[in-house]
Short mmCIF file of C-alpha atoms and ligand atoms in Angstrom, two decimals:
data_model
loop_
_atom_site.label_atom_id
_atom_site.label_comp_id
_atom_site.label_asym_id
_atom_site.label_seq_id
_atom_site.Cartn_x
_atom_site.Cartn_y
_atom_site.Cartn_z
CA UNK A 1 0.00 0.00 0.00
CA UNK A 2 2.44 2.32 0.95
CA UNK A 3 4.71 1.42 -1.83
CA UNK A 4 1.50 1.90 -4.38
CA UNK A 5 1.30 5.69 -2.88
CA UNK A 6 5.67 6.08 -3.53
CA UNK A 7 5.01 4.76 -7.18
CA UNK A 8 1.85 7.48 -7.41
CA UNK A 9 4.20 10.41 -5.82
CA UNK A 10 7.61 9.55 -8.58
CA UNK A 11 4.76 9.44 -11.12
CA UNK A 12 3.60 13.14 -10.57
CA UNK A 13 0.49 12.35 -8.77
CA UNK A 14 -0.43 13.70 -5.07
CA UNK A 15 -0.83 11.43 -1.91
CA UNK A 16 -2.63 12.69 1.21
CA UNK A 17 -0.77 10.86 4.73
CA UNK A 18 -0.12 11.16 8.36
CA UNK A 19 2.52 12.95 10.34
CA UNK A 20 3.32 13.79 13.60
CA UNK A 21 1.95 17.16 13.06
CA UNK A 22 -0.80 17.23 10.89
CA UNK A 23 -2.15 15.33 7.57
CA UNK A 24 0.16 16.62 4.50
CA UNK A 25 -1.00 16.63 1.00
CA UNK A 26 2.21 14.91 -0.92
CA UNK A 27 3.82 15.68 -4.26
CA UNK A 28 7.38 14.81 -5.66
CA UNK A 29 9.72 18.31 -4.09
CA UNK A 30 11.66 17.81 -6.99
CA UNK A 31 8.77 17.86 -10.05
CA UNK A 32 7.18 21.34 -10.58
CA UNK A 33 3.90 19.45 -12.12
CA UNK A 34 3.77 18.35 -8.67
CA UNK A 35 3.61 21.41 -7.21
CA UNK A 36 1.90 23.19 -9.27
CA UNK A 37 -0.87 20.28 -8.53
CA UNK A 38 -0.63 20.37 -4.70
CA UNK A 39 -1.12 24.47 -4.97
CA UNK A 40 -4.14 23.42 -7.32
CA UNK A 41 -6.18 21.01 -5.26
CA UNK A 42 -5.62 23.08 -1.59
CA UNK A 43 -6.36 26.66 -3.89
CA UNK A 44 -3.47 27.78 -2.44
CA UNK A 45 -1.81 30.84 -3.49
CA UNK A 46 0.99 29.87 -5.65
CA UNK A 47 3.40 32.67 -3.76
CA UNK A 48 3.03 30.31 -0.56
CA UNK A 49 6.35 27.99 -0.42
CA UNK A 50 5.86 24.30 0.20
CA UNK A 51 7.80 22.54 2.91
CA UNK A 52 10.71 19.85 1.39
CA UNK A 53 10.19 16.68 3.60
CA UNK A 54 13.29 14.03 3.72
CA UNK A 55 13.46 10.91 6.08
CA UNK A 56 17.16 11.28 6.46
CA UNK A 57 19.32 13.85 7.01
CA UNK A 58 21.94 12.98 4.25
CA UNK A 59 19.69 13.87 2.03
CA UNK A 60 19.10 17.35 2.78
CA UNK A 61 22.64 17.78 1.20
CA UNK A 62 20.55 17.43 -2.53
CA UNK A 63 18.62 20.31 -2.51
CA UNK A 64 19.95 23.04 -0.09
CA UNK A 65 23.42 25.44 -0.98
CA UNK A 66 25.07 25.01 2.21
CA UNK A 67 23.99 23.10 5.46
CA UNK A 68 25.57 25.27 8.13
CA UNK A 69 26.78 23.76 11.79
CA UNK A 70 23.79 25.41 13.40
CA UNK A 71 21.17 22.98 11.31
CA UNK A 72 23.71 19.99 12.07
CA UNK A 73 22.90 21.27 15.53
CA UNK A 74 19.29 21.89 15.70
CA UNK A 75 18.67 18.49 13.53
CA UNK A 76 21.00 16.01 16.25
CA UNK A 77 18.63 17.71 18.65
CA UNK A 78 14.97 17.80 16.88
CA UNK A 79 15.18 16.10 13.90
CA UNK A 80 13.33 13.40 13.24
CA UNK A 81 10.50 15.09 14.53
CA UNK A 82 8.15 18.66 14.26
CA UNK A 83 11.03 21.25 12.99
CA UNK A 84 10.92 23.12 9.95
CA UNK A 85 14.19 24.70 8.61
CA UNK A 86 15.00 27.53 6.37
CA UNK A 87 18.01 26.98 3.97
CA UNK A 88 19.46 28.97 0.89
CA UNK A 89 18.27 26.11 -1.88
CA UNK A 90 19.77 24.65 -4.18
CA UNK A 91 19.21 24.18 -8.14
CA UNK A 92 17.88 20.73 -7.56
CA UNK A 93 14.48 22.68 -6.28
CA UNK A 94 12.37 24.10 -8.87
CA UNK A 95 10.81 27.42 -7.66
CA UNK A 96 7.03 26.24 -8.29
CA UNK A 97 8.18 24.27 -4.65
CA UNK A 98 9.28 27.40 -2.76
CA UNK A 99 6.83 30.08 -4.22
CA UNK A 100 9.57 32.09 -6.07
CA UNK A 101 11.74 32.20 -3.11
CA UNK A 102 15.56 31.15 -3.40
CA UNK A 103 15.04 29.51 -0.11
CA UNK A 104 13.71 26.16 0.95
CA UNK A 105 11.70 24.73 4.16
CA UNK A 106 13.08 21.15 5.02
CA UNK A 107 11.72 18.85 7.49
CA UNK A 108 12.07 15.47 8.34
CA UNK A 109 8.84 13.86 10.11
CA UNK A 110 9.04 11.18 12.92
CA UNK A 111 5.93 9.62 11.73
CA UNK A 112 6.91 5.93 10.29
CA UNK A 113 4.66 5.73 8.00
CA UNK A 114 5.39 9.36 6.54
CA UNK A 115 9.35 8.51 6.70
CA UNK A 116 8.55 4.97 4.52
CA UNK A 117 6.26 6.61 2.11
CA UNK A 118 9.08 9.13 1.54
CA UNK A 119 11.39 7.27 0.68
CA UNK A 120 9.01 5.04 -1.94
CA UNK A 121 8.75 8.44 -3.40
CA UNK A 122 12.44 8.95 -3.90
CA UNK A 123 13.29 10.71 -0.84
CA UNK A 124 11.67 14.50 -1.25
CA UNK A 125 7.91 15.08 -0.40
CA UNK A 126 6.32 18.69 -0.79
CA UNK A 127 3.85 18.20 1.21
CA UNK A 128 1.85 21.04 2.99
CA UNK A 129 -1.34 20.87 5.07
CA UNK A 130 -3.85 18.78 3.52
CA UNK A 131 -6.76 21.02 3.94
CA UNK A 132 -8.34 23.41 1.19
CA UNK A 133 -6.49 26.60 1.72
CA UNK A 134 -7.59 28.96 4.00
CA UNK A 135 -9.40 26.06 6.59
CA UNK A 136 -8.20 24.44 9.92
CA UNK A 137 -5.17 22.12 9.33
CA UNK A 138 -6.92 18.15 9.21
CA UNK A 139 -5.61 15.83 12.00
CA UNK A 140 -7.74 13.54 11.39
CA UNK A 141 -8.78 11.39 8.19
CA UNK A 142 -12.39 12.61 7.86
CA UNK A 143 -11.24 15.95 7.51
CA UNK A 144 -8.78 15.12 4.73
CA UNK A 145 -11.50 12.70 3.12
CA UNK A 146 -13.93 15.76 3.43
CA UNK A 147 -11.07 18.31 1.78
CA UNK A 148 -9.40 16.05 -0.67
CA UNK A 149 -11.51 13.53 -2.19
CA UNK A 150 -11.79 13.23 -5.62
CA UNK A 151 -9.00 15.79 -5.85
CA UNK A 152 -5.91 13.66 -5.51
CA UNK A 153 -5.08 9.93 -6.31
CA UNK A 154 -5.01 8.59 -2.29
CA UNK A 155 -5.17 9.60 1.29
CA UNK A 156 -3.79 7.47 4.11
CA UNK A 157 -5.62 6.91 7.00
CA UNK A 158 -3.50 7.36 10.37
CA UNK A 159 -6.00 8.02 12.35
CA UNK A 160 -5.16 10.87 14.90
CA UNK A 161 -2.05 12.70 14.38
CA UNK A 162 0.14 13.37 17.82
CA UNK A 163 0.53 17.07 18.29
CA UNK A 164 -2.35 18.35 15.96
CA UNK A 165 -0.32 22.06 15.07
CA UNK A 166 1.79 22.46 12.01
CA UNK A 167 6.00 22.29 12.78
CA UNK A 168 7.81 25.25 14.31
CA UNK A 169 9.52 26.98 11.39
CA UNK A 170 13.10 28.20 11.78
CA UNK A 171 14.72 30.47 9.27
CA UNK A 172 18.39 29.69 9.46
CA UNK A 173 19.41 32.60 6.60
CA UNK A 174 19.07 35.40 8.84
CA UNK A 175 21.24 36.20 12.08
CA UNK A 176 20.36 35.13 14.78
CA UNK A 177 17.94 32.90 13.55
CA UNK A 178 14.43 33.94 13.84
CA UNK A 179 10.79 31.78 14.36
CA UNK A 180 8.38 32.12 12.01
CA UNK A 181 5.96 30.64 13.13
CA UNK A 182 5.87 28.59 16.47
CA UNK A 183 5.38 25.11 17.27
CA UNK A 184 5.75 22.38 19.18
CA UNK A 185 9.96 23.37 19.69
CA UNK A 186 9.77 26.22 21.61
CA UNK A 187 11.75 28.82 21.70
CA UNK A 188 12.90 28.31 25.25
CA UNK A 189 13.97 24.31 23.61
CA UNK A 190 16.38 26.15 20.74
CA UNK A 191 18.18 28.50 23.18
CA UNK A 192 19.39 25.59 24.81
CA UNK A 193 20.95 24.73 22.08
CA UNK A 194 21.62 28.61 20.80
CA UNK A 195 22.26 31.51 22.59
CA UNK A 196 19.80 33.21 20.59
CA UNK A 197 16.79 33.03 18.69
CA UNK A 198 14.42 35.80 17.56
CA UNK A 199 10.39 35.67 16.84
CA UNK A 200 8.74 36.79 14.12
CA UNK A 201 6.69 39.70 15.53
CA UNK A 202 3.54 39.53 13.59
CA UNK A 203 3.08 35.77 14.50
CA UNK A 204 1.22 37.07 17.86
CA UNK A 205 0.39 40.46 16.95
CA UNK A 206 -2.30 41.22 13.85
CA UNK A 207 -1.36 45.51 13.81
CA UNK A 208 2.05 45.25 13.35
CA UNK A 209 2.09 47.04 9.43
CA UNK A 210 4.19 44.33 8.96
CA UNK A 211 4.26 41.03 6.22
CA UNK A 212 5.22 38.22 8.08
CA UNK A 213 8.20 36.26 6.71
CA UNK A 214 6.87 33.22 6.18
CA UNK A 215 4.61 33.88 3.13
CA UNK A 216 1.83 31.22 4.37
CA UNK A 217 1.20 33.51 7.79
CA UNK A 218 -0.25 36.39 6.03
CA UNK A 219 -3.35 34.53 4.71
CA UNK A 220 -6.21 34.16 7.27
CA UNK A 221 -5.33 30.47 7.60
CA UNK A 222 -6.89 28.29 9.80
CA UNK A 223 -9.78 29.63 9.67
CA UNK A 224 -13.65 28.39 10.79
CA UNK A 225 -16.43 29.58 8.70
CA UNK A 226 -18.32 31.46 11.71
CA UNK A 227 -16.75 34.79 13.40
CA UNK A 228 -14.65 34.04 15.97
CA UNK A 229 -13.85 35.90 19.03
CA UNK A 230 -10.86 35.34 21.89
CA UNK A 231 -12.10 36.44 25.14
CA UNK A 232 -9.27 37.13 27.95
CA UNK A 233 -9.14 38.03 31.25
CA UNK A 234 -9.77 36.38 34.79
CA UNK A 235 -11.69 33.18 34.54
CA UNK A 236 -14.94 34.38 36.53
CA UNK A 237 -14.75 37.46 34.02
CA UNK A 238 -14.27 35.77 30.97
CA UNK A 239 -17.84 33.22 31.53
CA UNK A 240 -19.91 36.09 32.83
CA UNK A 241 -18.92 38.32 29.35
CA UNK A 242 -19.05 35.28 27.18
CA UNK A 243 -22.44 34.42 28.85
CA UNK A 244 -23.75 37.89 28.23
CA UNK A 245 -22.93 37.77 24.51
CA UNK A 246 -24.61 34.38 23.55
CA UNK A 247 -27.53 35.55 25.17
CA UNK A 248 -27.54 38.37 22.72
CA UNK A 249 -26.51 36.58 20.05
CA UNK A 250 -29.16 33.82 20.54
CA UNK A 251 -31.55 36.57 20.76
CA UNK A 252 -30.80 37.51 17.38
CA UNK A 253 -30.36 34.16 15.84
CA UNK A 254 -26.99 32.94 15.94
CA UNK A 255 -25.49 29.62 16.49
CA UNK A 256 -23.24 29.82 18.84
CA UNK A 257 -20.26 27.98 19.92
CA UNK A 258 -17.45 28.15 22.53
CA UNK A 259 -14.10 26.47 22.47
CA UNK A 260 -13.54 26.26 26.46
CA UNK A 261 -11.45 24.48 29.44
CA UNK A 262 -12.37 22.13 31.49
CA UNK A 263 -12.22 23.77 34.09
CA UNK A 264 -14.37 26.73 33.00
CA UNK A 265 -17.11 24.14 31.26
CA UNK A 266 -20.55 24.12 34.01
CA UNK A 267 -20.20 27.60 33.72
CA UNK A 268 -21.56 28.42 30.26
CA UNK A 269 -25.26 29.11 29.24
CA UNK A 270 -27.09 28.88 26.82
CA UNK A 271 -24.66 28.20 23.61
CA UNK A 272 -25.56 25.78 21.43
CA UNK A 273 -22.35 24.00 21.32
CA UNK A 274 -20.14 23.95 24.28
CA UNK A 275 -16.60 22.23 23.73
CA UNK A 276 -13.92 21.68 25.88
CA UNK A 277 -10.11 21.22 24.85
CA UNK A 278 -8.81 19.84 27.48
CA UNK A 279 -7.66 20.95 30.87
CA UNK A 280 -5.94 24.22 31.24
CA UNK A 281 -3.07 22.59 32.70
CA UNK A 282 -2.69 20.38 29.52
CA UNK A 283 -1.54 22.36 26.81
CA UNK A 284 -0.90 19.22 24.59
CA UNK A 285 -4.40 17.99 24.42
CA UNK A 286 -5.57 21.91 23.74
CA UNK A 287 -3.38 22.09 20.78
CA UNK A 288 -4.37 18.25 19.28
CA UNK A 289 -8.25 19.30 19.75
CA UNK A 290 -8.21 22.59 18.80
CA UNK A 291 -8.07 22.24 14.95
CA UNK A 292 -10.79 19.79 15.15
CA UNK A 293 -13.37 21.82 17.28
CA UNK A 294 -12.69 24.58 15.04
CA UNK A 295 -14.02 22.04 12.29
CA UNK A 296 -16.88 20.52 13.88
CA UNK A 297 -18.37 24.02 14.47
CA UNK A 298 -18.14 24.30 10.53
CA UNK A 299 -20.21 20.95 10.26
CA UNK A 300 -22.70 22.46 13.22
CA UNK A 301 -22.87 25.25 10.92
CA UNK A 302 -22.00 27.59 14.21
CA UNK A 303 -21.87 31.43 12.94
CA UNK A 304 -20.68 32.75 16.26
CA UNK A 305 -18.09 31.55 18.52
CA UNK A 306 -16.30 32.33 21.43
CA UNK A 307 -12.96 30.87 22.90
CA UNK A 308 -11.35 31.45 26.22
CA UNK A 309 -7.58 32.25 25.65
CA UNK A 310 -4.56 30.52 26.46
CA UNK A 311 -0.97 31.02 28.66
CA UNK A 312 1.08 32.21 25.55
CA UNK A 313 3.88 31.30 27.00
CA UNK A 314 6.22 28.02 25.50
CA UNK A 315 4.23 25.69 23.61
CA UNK A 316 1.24 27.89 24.35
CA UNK A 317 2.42 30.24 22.05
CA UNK A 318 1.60 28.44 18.98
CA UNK A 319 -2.09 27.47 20.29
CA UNK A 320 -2.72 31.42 20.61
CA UNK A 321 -0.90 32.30 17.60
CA UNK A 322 -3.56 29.33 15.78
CA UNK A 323 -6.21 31.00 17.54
CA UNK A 324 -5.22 34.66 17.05
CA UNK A 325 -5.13 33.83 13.14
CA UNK A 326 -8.52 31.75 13.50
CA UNK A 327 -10.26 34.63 14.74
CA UNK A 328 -8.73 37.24 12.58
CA UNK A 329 -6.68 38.48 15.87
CA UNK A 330 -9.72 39.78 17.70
CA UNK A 331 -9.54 39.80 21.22
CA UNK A 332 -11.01 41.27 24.04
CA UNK A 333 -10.08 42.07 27.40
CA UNK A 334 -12.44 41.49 30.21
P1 LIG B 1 1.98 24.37 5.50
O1 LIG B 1 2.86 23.38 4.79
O2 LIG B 1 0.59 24.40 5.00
O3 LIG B 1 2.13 24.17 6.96
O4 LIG B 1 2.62 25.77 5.17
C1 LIG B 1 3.99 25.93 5.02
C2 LIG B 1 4.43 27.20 5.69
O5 LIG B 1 5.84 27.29 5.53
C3 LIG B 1 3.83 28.45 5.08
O6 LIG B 1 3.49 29.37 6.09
C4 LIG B 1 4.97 28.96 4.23
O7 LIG B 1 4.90 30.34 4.04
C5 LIG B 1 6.19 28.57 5.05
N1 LIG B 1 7.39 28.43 4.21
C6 LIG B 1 7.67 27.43 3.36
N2 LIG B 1 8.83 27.67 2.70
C7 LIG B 1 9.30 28.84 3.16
C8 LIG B 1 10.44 29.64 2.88
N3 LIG B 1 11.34 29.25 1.96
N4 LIG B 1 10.60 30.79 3.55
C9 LIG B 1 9.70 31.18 4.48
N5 LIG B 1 8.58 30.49 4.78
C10 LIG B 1 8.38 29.33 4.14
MG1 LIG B 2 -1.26 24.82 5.99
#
């Protein structure tokens, strides 16, 4: 089966599979056709680079200019696993991968059954989110099946991926290096390893006047098809406001949702949806549920939501900076 999907990727044709992060949506790196197919069945604008995945490290070699000590570094540390690197690239990458850019992204997945059906393809998967562009990131296989069918020749079921938010992505052509958008390796995990690392300011801030550098982040990815608002402050606060606004809202017609805590949960009234991420305390079940509430509101046809917000702090950071995009970075402070 898995060897079926390589033959379909060297042949120019696009595989949906698991990895540790999300579902990616597969075409040979190395083949613009490919690319130019992936950009066609997500609609995704053709100025947003695709990341390069490789299940070994030798082969980055192939298809970046120079692999500098600091990637040796950061890859003995993270790699395999949910790290996305920036490199100058080489020749060997045609530009339809990386949107007109002369850099590349290059990752190399844990996931086994991502590594295998890499190499059956010949070693270098394009592969970003495999979601129509501009909705929540799939984790799981319905979501793909509901995105991709009849678009591409196969999807791979995996069932639930692990952490459930796209890689951090590291740009290793600028000094010091600088996140562009954060993940699962925090920032606090790379300056153990460097003395310093920078962050991409508009990845938590939506007023900055600023394009982002990754060319993906400026689109309002991730997003649910109702209007979502982040509602912050002291816990007590945050239900009584959120309480107050469904009751308008139901009074003139919405459906409303709210993405919530545990914790928080008895507390709301009178939505009709009420879903909980996790507990507050576990930041790893928020992230791997929070894609998929934002998607079952869409089937529950919700037009209003509401979400408590999150420590933004660590791995927290990329949870808000998923849920800052998802609701168009409106916020308000109770
Ligand atoms: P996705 O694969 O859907 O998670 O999106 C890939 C993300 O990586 C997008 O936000 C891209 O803009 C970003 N990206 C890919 N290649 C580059 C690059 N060469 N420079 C900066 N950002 C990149
Ligand atoms: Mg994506």
């Amino acid at each position: 089966m898995l060897r079926e999907a390589g033959e379909i990727l060297k042949n120019g044709g696009l595989v949906a599979f698991p990895t540790e992060t999300v579902y990616g949506l597969g075409g040979d790196a190395l083949n613009p056709t490919s690319s130019k197919k992936i950009y066609a069945a997500k609609g995704r604008p053709s100025d947003n680079p695709l990341i390069v995945h490789i299940y070994r490290f030798e082969d980055i070699y192939k298809i970046v200019k120079e692999v500098p000590d600091i990637c040796k570094k950061l890859a003995d540390q993270f790699w395999p696993g949910p790290l996305t690197m920036i490199l100058e690239k080489s020749d060997a990458v045609p530009f339809e991968t990386t949107g007109g850019l002369g850099t590349v992204a290059v990752r190399f997945p844990s996931h086994k059954t991502a590594q295998k059906l890499i190499e059956y393809a010949g070693g270098y998967v394009a592969a970003p989110s495999a979601n129509v562009s501009g909705r929540p990131s799939p984790t799981v296989f319905k979501y793909v099946d509901e995105d991709m069918n009849g678009k591409i020749e196969a999807i791979i079921d995996g069932g639930e991926v692990g952490i459930g938010l796209e890689s951090t992505i590291i740009d290793l052509t600028v000094d010091p290096p600088q996140i562009l958008r954060p993940g699962f390796i925090t920032k606090e995990k790379f300056e153990e390893i460097i003395s310093k690392v920078d962050v991409d300011i508009t990845t938590m801030k939506g007023d900055t006047g600023k394009a982002p550098k990754a060319p993906g982040m400026k689109y309002r990815h991730y997003a649910p098809k109702g209007d979502l608002t982040i509602v912050s402050g002291k816990p007590e606060s945050v239900v009584s406001y959120i309480n107050e606004q469904v009751a308008k809202d139901k009074a003139a017609g919405e459906k409303v949702g709210i993405i919530c805590t545990d914790e928080l949960k008895a507390g709301y009234l009178g939505a009709d949806c009420v879903k909980s991420a996790g507990s507050r305390t576990d930041e790893e079940a928020i992230a791997r549920h929070l894609y998929t509430m934002l998607r079952q509101f869409d089937d529950e046809n919700v037009t209003k939501m509401y979400s408590e917000s999150f420590d933004s702090s660590g791995f927290g950071q990329a949870i808000m900076n998923r849920l800052l995009k998802a609701a168009g970075h409106k916020v308000i402070n109770v």
